[in-house]
Every structure is written in C-alpha cells, then in structure tokens.
PDB file of C-alpha atoms (C1' of nucleotides) in Angstrom:
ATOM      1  CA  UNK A   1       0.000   0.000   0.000  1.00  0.00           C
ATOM      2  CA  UNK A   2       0.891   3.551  -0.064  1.00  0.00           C
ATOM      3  CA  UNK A   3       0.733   4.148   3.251  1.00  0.00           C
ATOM      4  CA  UNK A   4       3.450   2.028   3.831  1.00  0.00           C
ATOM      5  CA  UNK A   5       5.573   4.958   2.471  1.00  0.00           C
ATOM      6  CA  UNK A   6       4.030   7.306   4.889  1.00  0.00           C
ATOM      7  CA  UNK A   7       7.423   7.222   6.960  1.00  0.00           C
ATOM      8  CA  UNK A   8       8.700   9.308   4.453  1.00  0.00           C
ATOM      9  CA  UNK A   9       5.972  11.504   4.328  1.00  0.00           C
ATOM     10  CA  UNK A  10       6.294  11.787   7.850  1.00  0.00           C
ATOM     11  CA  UNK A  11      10.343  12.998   7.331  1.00  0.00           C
ATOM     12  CA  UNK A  12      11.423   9.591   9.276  1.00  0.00           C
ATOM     13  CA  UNK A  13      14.642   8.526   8.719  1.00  0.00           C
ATOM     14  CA  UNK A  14      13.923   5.896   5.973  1.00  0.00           C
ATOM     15  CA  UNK A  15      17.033   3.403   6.523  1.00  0.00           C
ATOM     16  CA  UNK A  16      16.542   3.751  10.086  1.00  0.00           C
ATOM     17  CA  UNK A  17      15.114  -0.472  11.518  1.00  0.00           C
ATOM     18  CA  UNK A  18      11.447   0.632  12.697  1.00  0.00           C
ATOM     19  CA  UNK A  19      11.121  -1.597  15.740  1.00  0.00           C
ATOM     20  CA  UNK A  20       9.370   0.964  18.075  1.00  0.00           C
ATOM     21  CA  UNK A  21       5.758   2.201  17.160  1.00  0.00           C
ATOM     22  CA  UNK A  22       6.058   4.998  15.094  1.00  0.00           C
ATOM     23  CA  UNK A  23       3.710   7.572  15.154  1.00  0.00           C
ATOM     24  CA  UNK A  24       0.677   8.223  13.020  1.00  0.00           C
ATOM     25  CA  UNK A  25       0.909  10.879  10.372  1.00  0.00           C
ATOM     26  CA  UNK A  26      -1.240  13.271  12.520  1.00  0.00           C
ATOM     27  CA  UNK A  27       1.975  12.875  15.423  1.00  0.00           C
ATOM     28  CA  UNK A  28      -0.678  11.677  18.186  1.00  0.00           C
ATOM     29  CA  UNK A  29       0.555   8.491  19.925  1.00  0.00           C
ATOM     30  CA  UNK A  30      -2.415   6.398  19.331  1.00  0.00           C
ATOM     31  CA  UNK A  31      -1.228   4.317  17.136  1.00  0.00           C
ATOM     32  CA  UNK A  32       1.920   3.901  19.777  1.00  0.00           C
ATOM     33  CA  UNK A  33      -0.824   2.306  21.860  1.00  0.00           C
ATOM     34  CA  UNK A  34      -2.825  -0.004  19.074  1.00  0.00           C
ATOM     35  CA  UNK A  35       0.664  -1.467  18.686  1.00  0.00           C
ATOM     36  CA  UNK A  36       1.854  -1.601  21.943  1.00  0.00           C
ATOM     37  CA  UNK A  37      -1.401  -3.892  22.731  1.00  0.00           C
ATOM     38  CA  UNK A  38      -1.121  -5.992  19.651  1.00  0.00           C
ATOM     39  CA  UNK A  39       2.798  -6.597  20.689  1.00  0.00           C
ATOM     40  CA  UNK A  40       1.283  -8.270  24.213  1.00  0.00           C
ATOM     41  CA  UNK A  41      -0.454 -10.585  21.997  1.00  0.00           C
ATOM     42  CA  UNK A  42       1.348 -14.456  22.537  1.00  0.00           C
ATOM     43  CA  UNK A  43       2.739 -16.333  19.938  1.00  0.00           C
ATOM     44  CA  UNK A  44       0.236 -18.762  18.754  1.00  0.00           C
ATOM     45  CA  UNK A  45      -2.814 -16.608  19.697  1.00  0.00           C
ATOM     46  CA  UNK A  46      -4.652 -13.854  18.177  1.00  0.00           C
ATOM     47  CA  UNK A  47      -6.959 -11.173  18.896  1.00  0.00           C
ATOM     48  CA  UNK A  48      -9.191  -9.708  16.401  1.00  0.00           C
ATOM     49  CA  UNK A  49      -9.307  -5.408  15.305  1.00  0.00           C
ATOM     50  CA  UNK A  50     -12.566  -5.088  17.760  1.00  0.00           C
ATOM     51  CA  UNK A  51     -11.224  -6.022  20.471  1.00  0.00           C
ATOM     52  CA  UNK A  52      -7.679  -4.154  20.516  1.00  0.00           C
ATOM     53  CA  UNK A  53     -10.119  -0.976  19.745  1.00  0.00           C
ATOM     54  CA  UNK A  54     -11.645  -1.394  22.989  1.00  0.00           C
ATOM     55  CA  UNK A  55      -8.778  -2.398  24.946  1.00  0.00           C
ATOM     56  CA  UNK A  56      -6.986   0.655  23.363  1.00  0.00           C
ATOM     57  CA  UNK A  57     -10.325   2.444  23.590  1.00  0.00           C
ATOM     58  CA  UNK A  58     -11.222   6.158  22.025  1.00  0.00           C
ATOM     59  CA  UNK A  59     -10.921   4.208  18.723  1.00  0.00           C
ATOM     60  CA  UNK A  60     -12.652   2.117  15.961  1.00  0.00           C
ATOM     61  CA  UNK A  61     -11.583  -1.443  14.803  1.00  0.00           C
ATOM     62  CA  UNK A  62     -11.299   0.572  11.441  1.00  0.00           C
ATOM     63  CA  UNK A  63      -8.639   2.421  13.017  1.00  0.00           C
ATOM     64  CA  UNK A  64      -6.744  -0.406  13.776  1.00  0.00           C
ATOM     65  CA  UNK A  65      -6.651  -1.845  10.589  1.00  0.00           C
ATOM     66  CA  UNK A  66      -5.501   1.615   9.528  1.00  0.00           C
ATOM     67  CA  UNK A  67      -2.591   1.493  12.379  1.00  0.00           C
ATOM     68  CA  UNK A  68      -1.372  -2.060  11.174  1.00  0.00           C
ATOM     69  CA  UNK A  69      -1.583  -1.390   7.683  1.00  0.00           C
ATOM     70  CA  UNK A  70       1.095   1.376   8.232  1.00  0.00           C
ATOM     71  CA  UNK A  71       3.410  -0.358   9.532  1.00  0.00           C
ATOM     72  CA  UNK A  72       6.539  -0.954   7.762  1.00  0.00           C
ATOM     73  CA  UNK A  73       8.057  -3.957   6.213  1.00  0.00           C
ATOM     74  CA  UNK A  74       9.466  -6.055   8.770  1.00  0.00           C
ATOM     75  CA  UNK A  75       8.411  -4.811  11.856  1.00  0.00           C
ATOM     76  CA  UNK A  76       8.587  -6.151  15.222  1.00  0.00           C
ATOM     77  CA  UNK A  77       5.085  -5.434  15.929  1.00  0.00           C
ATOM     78  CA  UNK A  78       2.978  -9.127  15.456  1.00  0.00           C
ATOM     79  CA  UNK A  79       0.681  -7.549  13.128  1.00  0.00           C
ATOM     80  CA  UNK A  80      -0.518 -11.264  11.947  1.00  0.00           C
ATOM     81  CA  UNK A  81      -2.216 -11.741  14.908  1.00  0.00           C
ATOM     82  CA  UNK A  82      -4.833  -9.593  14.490  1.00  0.00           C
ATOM     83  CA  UNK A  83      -7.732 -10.637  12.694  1.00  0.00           C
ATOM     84  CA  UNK A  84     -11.438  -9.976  12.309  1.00  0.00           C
ATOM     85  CA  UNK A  85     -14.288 -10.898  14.266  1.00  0.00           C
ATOM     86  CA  UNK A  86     -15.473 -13.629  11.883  1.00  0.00           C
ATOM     87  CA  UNK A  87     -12.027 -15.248  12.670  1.00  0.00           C
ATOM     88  CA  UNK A  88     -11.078 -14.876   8.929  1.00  0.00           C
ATOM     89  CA  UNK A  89      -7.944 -13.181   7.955  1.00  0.00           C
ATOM     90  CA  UNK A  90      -9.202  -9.744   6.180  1.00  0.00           C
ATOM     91  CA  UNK A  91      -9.100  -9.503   2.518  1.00  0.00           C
ATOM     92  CA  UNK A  92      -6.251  -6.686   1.705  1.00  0.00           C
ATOM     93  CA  UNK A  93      -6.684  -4.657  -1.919  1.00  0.00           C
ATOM     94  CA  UNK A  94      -3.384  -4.719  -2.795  1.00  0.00           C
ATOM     95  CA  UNK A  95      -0.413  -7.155  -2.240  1.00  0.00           C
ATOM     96  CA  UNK A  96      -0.213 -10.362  -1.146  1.00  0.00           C
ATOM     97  CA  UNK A  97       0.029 -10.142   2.766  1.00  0.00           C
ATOM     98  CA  UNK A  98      -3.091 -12.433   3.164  1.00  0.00           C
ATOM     99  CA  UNK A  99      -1.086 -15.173   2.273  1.00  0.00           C
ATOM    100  CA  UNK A 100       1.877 -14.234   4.427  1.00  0.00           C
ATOM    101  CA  UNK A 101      -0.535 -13.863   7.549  1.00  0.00           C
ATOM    102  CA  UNK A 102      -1.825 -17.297   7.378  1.00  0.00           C
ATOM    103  CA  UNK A 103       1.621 -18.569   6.659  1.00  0.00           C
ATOM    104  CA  UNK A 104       3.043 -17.164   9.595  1.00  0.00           C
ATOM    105  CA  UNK A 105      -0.169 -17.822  11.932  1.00  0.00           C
ATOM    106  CA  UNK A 106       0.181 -21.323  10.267  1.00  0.00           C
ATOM    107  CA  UNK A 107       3.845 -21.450  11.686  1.00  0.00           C
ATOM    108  CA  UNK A 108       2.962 -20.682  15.226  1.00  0.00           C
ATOM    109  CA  UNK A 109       0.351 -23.689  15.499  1.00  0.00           C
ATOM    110  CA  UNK A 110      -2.768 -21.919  15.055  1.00  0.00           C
ATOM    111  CA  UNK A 111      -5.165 -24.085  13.185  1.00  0.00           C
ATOM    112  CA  UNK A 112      -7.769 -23.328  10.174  1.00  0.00           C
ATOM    113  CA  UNK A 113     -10.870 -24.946   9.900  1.00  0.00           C
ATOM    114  CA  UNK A 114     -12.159 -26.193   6.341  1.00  0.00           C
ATOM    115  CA  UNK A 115     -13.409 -22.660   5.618  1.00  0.00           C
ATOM    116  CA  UNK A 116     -10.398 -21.052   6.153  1.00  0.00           C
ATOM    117  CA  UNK A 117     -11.292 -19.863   9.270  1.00  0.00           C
ATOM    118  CA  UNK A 118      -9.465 -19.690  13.149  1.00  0.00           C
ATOM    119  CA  UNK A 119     -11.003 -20.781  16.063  1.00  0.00           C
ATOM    120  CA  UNK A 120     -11.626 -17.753  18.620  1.00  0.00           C
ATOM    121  CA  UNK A 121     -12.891 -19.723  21.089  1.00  0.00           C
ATOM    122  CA  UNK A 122      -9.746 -21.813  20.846  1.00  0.00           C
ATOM    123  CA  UNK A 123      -7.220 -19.306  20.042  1.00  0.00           C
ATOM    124  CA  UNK A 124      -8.362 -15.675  20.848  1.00  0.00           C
ATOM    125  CA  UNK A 125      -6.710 -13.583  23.777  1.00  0.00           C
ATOM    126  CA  UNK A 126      -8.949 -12.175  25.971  1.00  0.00           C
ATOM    127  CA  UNK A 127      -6.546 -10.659  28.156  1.00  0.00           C
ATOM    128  CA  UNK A 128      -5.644  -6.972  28.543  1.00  0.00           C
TER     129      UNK A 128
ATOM    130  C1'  DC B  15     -13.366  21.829   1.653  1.00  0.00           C
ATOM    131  C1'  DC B  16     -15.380  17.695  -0.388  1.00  0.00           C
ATOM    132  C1'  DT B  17     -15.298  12.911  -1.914  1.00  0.00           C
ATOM    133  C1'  DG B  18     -13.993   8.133  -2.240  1.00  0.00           C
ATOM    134  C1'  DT B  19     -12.007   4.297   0.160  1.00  0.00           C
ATOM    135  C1'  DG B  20     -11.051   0.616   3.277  1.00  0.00           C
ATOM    136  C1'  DA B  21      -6.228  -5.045   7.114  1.00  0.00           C
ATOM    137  C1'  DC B  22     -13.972  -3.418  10.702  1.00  0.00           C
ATOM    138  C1'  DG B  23     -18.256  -4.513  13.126  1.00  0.00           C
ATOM    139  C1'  DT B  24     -23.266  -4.827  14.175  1.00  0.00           C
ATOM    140  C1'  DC B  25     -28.008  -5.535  12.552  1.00  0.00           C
ATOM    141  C1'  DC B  26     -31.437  -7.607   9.948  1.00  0.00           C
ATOM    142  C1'  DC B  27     -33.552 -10.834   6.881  1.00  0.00           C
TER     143       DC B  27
ATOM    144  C1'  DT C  30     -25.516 -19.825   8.409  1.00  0.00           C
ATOM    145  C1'  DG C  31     -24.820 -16.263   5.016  1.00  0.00           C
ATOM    146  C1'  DG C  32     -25.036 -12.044   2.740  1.00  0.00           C
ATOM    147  C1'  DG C  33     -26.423  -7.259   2.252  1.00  0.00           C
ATOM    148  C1'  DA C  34     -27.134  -2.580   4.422  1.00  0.00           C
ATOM    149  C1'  DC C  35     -25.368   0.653   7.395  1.00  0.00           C
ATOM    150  C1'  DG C  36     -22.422   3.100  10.606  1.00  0.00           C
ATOM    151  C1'  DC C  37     -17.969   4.646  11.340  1.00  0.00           C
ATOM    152  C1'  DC C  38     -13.859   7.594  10.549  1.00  0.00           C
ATOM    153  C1'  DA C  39      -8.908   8.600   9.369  1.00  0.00           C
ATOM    154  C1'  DC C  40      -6.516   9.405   5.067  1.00  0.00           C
ATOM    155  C1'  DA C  41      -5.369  10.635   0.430  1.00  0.00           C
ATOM    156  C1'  DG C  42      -6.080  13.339  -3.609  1.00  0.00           C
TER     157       DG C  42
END
DNA sequence: CCTGTGACGTCCC
DNA sequence: TGGGACGCCACAG
C-alpha cells in the first residue's frame, strides 16, 4: 500500500530499523498504543481489530486496521495476529500479505478450519 | 473543503 | 448460516 511509504511523508529517517511504534501521520501516539497492545499478543494466539479498539479504547476497529496497515516492512510489531471478528484473515486490496498472515499464523500452530477460518474460542486472547 | 475508500463490526432478513 | 445494508472515521487526492 501507499501508506506504507508514509514514513517518508512523515520525514522519518527511511534506513533507520522501525522496531518501536512509530507515530501516526497526525503525530498523536495512538497508534503507539494499538501497537503496543497488539505486541502483548502471545505467539500462537490472536486477537481480532474489535477487540484491541476497545482495549486501546477512544478508537474504531477501522482504526486499527488503519494502524497495522502502516506499519513498515518487517516490523517487530505481530501484526498477523490480528484478525477480524469472523475469525477470517481480512481480505487486503493490494499485495499479497493475506497469504503471508496465514503462513506465519500457520507457523505458530494456530489451526484453520475447512473454511479457512481460526477458532476464537480456541485461540483468541482475551486478556488486557 | 469535499469525496472516495477501506487489514472493521453490528443488525437484519 | 450467510449475505447485504449501514455506521464509522482517518486518510489521500
């Protein structure tokens, strides 16, 4: 996506490793928070964009999606983890990072049922 | 400033 | 159980 490339926009250092939650175009730290919360998400669980909105509360599941999709190649934040409510990974416009989630949530145990779908029950984090 | 868009979710049928 | 209609709202152009 575009966004991706917001860093620039944003007058970041563009060789610099992101690691840390970087903050949104707008220079509020809320999407330090969204990732802060989906970084206490445990390998081999997940949580889904509704729920990290209302753990990180004063924002939509939209927003969320928003926060993860800007995030850069390679970062540390667990960004796989989250997915939607149904339990389905969400459809992206552009690239091919559907494939990559469910490769790496694949690779951490998580299971998909014959629809293509995860478990909440089985797998979702409920925890703050 | 206005408009279209989307890694969402809830309701309703 | 599934799909469509809305609501929502930050961003980009």
């Amino acid at each position: 996506m575009a966004r991706i490339t917001s860093s620039a926009a944003n007058g970041l250092k563009p060789d610099q490793p992101v690691e840390d939650p970087w903050n949104s175009s707008s220079g509020d730290p809320l999407y330090a928070r969204i990732y802060a919360s989906v970084l206490r998400i445990p390998r081999g669980r997940v949580s889904t964009y509704g729920y990290i909105a209302r753990v990180v509360g004063e924002c939509s599941a939209r927003q969320v999606g928003y926060a993860l999709a800007a995030l850069p190649e390679g970062s540390r934040v667990p960004w796989h983890r989250v997915i939607n409510y149904k339990g389905e990974i969400s459809g992206r416009k552009h690239g091919s990072g559907s494939n990559d989630q469910r490769q790496r949530l694949r690779a951490e145990g998580i299971a998909f049922d014959f629809k293509g779908r995860i478990n909440l029950q089985r797998y979702g984090w409920h925890r703050h």
